[in-house]
């Protein structure tokens, strides 16, 4: 069966940070209205919400119908997709596949998370729900603790230095300076990372993505919806979600991010694009070690070399493959279930020349990688400038 082409026709997003005065619904509606305003002729045939823990964070479920109603779109099928921190990217993948299969011709996807209303301990508990309740949560391991263990193993096993590990937060913070929607807009040095307070040895404060609130939305359209509005379209060329063995300690090689590897290869194959053609990649840099293992899993760096490559400028703005062009998870921020949709919105800004000071000149192809758990789920999408 012939597949339909699929495009993003507009996006909307809020700044990431402390939104004490706004509810989870306010944030979702603000981002969604931004996306809907950009494509006034499109009425979404489905609304798909990416969110990880609205029940815990806001005492609220049933987000789909609630957002549809608030947007004046009651009647439109609406529901939530949950895949931990990859909820946004996975929700986007569901919508993309529906449009691509020709089942619908338009969808609104909104990723939203409200984290800051919770006390720090409660945030930690909510994030840990991405891991097994019977085993990982039971022993009291936080998500930062798990990634700390992984970072220690990575450094010892592959002879990775502290400065190598610091390269991803330094890179993200440099790019966040000019990103208007970023949570942190200050450049940092490797010394700032290595002297910041210890969170989970060897991970320090600046190795960790921050806690923040935010929402980002995109309108996906098929060929009918795209007709007549070619100027501001981004084509979705490929997308795949993959999963790894659920618990990291059950994996044969903990330093091999299989879900990302499979999702990236699948999405690139579907897109018919080789890695060399990519002009930018949004990487799920939740912790420095995750950024490094991610670029290695996608084949941009050799094993153990992700941080060193970043330190040597391989992924900086102006290089052949800029990474995290708006500051990534570390500086733009990581409102978990919304993050995958921020990445999509950022790819759109790049490929429609609306990225301002963060623009990668002449960008033709951008990939996004959004992880849930410790690479337990990975959603990768490949986008191209619409012809
Ligand atoms: N990077 C840079 N600065 C940060 C930061 C971060 N990750 N987190 C907090 N800050 C800053 C705050 O702005 C604040 O600055 P101020 O004093 O000038 O206002 C200061 O550091 C202390 O902030 P606070 O919120 O008290 O920090 P915290 O100790 O409660 O939380 C972490 C810090 C690292 C524990 C928390 O951000 C965290 O848990 N991050 C990981 C989140 C996560 O696991 N996400 C899912 C990954 S897939």
Coordinates of N, CA, C and O in Angstrom, one line a residue, residues 313-382:
X313 N 35.2 19.5 19.8 CA 34.4 20.3 19.0 C 33.6 19.7 17.9 O 33.0 20.3 17.0
X314 N 33.6 18.3 17.8 CA 32.9 17.6 16.7 C 31.4 17.9 16.7 O 30.8 17.8 15.6
X315 N 30.8 18.3 17.8 CA 29.4 18.5 17.8 C 29.0 19.9 18.1 O 27.8 20.2 18.4
X316 N 29.9 20.8 18.1 CA 29.6 22.2 18.4 C 28.9 22.9 17.2 O 29.0 22.5 16.1
X317 N 28.3 24.0 17.5 CA 27.7 24.8 16.4 C 28.9 25.2 15.5 O 30.0 25.5 15.9
X318 N 28.6 25.2 14.2 CA 29.6 25.5 13.2 C 30.4 24.3 12.8 O 31.1 24.3 11.8
X319 N 30.2 23.1 13.5 CA 30.9 21.9 13.1 C 30.1 21.2 12.0 O 29.0 21.7 11.7
X320 N 30.5 20.0 11.6 CA 29.7 19.3 10.5 C 28.4 18.8 11.1 O 27.5 18.5 10.4
X321 N 28.4 18.5 12.4 CA 27.2 17.9 13.0 C 26.9 18.5 14.4 O 27.1 17.9 15.4
X322 N 26.3 19.7 14.3 CA 25.9 20.3 15.6 C 24.9 19.5 16.4 O 24.0 18.9 15.7
X323 N 25.1 19.4 17.7 CA 24.2 18.6 18.5 C 23.5 19.6 19.5 O 24.2 20.5 20.0
X324 N 22.3 19.3 19.8 CA 21.5 20.1 20.8 C 21.6 21.6 20.5 O 22.0 22.4 21.3
X325 N 21.0 21.9 19.4 CA 21.2 23.3 18.8 C 20.5 24.4 19.7 O 20.9 25.5 19.5
X326 N 19.6 24.0 20.6 CA 19.0 25.0 21.4 C 19.3 24.7 22.9 O 18.6 25.2 23.8
X327 N 20.4 23.9 23.1 CA 20.8 23.7 24.5 C 20.5 22.3 25.0 O 20.9 21.9 26.1
X328 N 19.7 21.5 24.3 CA 19.4 20.2 24.7 C 18.8 20.0 26.1 O 18.3 21.0 26.6
X329 N 18.8 18.8 26.6 CA 18.1 18.6 27.9 C 18.8 19.3 29.0 O 18.1 19.7 30.0
X330 N 20.1 19.6 28.9 CA 20.8 20.2 30.0 C 20.5 21.7 30.2 O 20.5 22.2 31.3
X331 N 20.4 22.4 29.0 CA 20.2 23.8 29.1 C 18.8 24.3 28.7 O 18.2 25.1 29.4
X332 N 18.3 23.7 27.6 CA 16.9 24.1 27.2 C 16.0 23.5 28.3 O 15.0 24.2 28.7
X333 N 16.4 22.4 28.9 CA 15.6 21.8 30.0 C 15.0 20.5 29.6 O 15.0 20.1 28.4
X334 N 14.4 19.8 30.6 CA 13.9 18.5 30.4 C 12.6 18.2 31.1 O 12.6 17.5 32.1
X335 N 11.5 18.9 30.7 CA 10.2 18.6 31.3 C 9.8 17.2 30.7 O 9.2 17.2 29.6
X336 N 10.1 16.2 31.4 CA 10.3 14.9 30.8 C 9.3 14.5 29.6 O 9.8 14.2 28.5
X337 N 8.0 14.4 29.9 CA 7.1 13.9 28.8 C 7.0 14.9 27.6 O 6.5 14.6 26.6
X338 N 7.5 16.1 27.8 CA 7.4 17.1 26.8 C 8.7 17.2 25.9 O 8.7 17.7 24.8
X339 N 9.8 16.6 26.4 CA 11.1 16.8 25.8 C 11.1 16.4 24.3 O 11.7 17.1 23.5
X340 N 10.6 15.2 24.0 CA 10.6 14.8 22.6 C 9.9 15.7 21.7 O 10.3 15.9 20.5
X341 N 8.9 16.4 22.2 CA 8.2 17.4 21.4 C 9.0 18.7 21.3 O 8.9 19.4 20.2
X342 N 9.7 19.1 22.3 CA 10.7 20.2 22.1 C 11.7 19.9 21.0 O 12.0 20.8 20.2
X343 N 12.2 18.7 21.0 CA 13.1 18.3 20.0 C 12.5 18.5 18.6 O 13.2 19.0 17.7
X344 N 11.3 18.0 18.4 CA 10.6 18.1 17.1 C 10.4 19.6 16.8 O 10.7 20.0 15.6
X345 N 10.0 20.4 17.7 CA 9.8 21.8 17.5 C 11.1 22.5 17.1 O 11.2 23.3 16.2
X346 N 12.2 22.1 17.7 CA 13.5 22.7 17.4 C 14.0 22.2 16.0 O 14.5 23.1 15.2
X347 N 13.7 21.0 15.6 CA 14.0 20.5 14.3 C 13.3 21.4 13.2 O 13.8 21.8 12.2
X348 N 12.0 21.6 13.6 CA 11.1 22.5 12.7 C 11.7 23.9 12.5 O 11.8 24.4 11.4
X349 N 12.1 24.5 13.6 CA 12.7 25.8 13.6 C 13.9 25.8 12.7 O 14.1 26.8 11.9
X350 N 14.7 24.8 12.8 CA 15.9 24.7 12.0 C 15.6 24.6 10.5 O 16.2 25.3 9.7
X351 N 14.6 23.7 10.2 CA 14.4 23.4 8.8 C 13.5 24.3 8.1 O 13.2 24.2 6.9
X352 N 13.0 25.3 8.8 CA 12.1 26.4 8.2 C 12.8 27.7 8.4 O 12.2 28.8 8.3
X353 N 14.1 27.7 8.8 CA 14.9 28.9 8.9 C 14.3 29.9 9.9 O 14.3 31.1 9.7
X354 N 13.8 29.3 11.0 CA 13.2 30.2 12.1 C 14.0 30.1 13.4 O 13.5 30.4 14.5
X355 N 15.2 29.6 13.3 CA 16.0 29.3 14.5 C 16.8 30.5 15.1 O 17.5 30.4 16.1
X356 N 16.7 31.6 14.4 CA 17.4 32.8 14.8 C 18.8 32.6 15.1 O 19.5 32.1 14.2
X357 N 19.3 33.0 16.2 CA 20.8 33.0 16.5 C 21.2 31.5 16.6 O 22.4 31.3 16.7
X358 N 20.3 30.6 16.8 CA 20.7 29.2 16.9 C 20.6 28.4 15.5 O 20.7 27.2 15.5
X359 N 20.4 29.2 14.5 CA 20.2 28.6 13.1 C 21.5 27.9 12.6 O 22.6 28.4 12.7
X360 N 21.3 26.7 12.2 CA 22.4 25.9 11.4 C 22.2 26.3 10.0 O 21.1 25.9 9.4
X361 N 23.1 27.1 9.4 CA 22.9 27.6 8.1 C 22.7 26.5 7.1 O 23.4 25.6 7.0
X362 N 21.6 26.6 6.3 CA 21.4 25.7 5.2 C 21.0 24.3 5.6 O 21.2 23.3 4.8
X363 N 20.5 24.1 6.8 CA 20.2 22.8 7.3 C 19.2 22.1 6.4 O 18.1 22.7 6.1
X364 N 19.4 20.9 6.0 CA 18.5 20.1 5.1 C 17.9 18.9 5.9 O 16.8 18.6 5.6
X365 N 18.7 18.3 6.8 CA 18.2 17.1 7.5 C 18.6 17.2 8.9 O 19.7 17.6 9.3
X366 N 17.6 16.9 9.8 CA 17.8 16.9 11.2 C 17.2 15.7 11.8 O 16.2 15.2 11.4
X367 N 17.9 15.1 12.8 CA 17.4 13.9 13.5 C 17.2 14.2 15.0 O 17.9 15.1 15.5
X368 N 16.2 13.6 15.6 CA 15.9 13.8 17.0 C 15.9 12.4 17.7 O 15.4 11.4 17.2
X369 N 16.5 12.4 18.9 CA 16.5 11.1 19.7 C 16.0 11.4 21.1 O 16.6 12.2 21.8
X370 N 15.0 10.6 21.5 CA 14.3 10.9 22.8 C 14.2 9.5 23.5 O 13.6 8.6 23.1
X371 N 14.8 9.5 24.7 CA 14.9 8.3 25.5 C 14.0 8.2 26.7 O 13.8 9.3 27.4
X372 N 13.5 7.0 27.0 CA 12.7 6.8 28.3 C 13.5 5.8 29.1 O 14.0 4.8 28.5
X373 N 13.7 6.0 30.4 CA 14.5 5.1 31.2 C 16.0 5.2 30.8 O 16.4 6.3 30.2
X374 N 16.8 4.2 31.1 CA 18.2 4.3 30.7 C 18.3 3.6 29.3 O 18.6 2.5 29.2
X375 N 17.9 4.4 28.3 CA 17.7 3.8 26.9 C 16.8 2.6 26.9 O 17.1 1.6 26.1
X376 N 15.8 2.6 27.7 CA 14.9 1.5 27.7 C 13.9 1.6 26.5 O 13.6 0.6 25.8
X377 N 13.4 2.8 26.3 CA 12.7 3.1 25.1 C 13.5 4.2 24.3 O 14.0 5.1 25.0
X378 N 13.5 4.2 23.0 CA 14.2 5.3 22.3 C 13.3 5.6 21.1 O 12.9 4.7 20.3
X379 N 13.0 6.8 20.9 CA 12.2 7.3 19.7 C 13.1 8.2 18.9 O 13.5 9.2 19.4
X380 N 13.3 7.8 17.6 CA 14.2 8.6 16.8 C 13.4 9.0 15.5 O 12.6 8.2 15.0
X381 N 13.5 10.3 15.2 CA 12.8 10.8 13.9 C 13.8 11.5 13.1 O 14.8 12.1 13.6
X382 N 13.6 11.4 11.8 CA 14.5 12.1 10.8 C 13.6 13.0 10.0 O 12.5 12.6 9.5

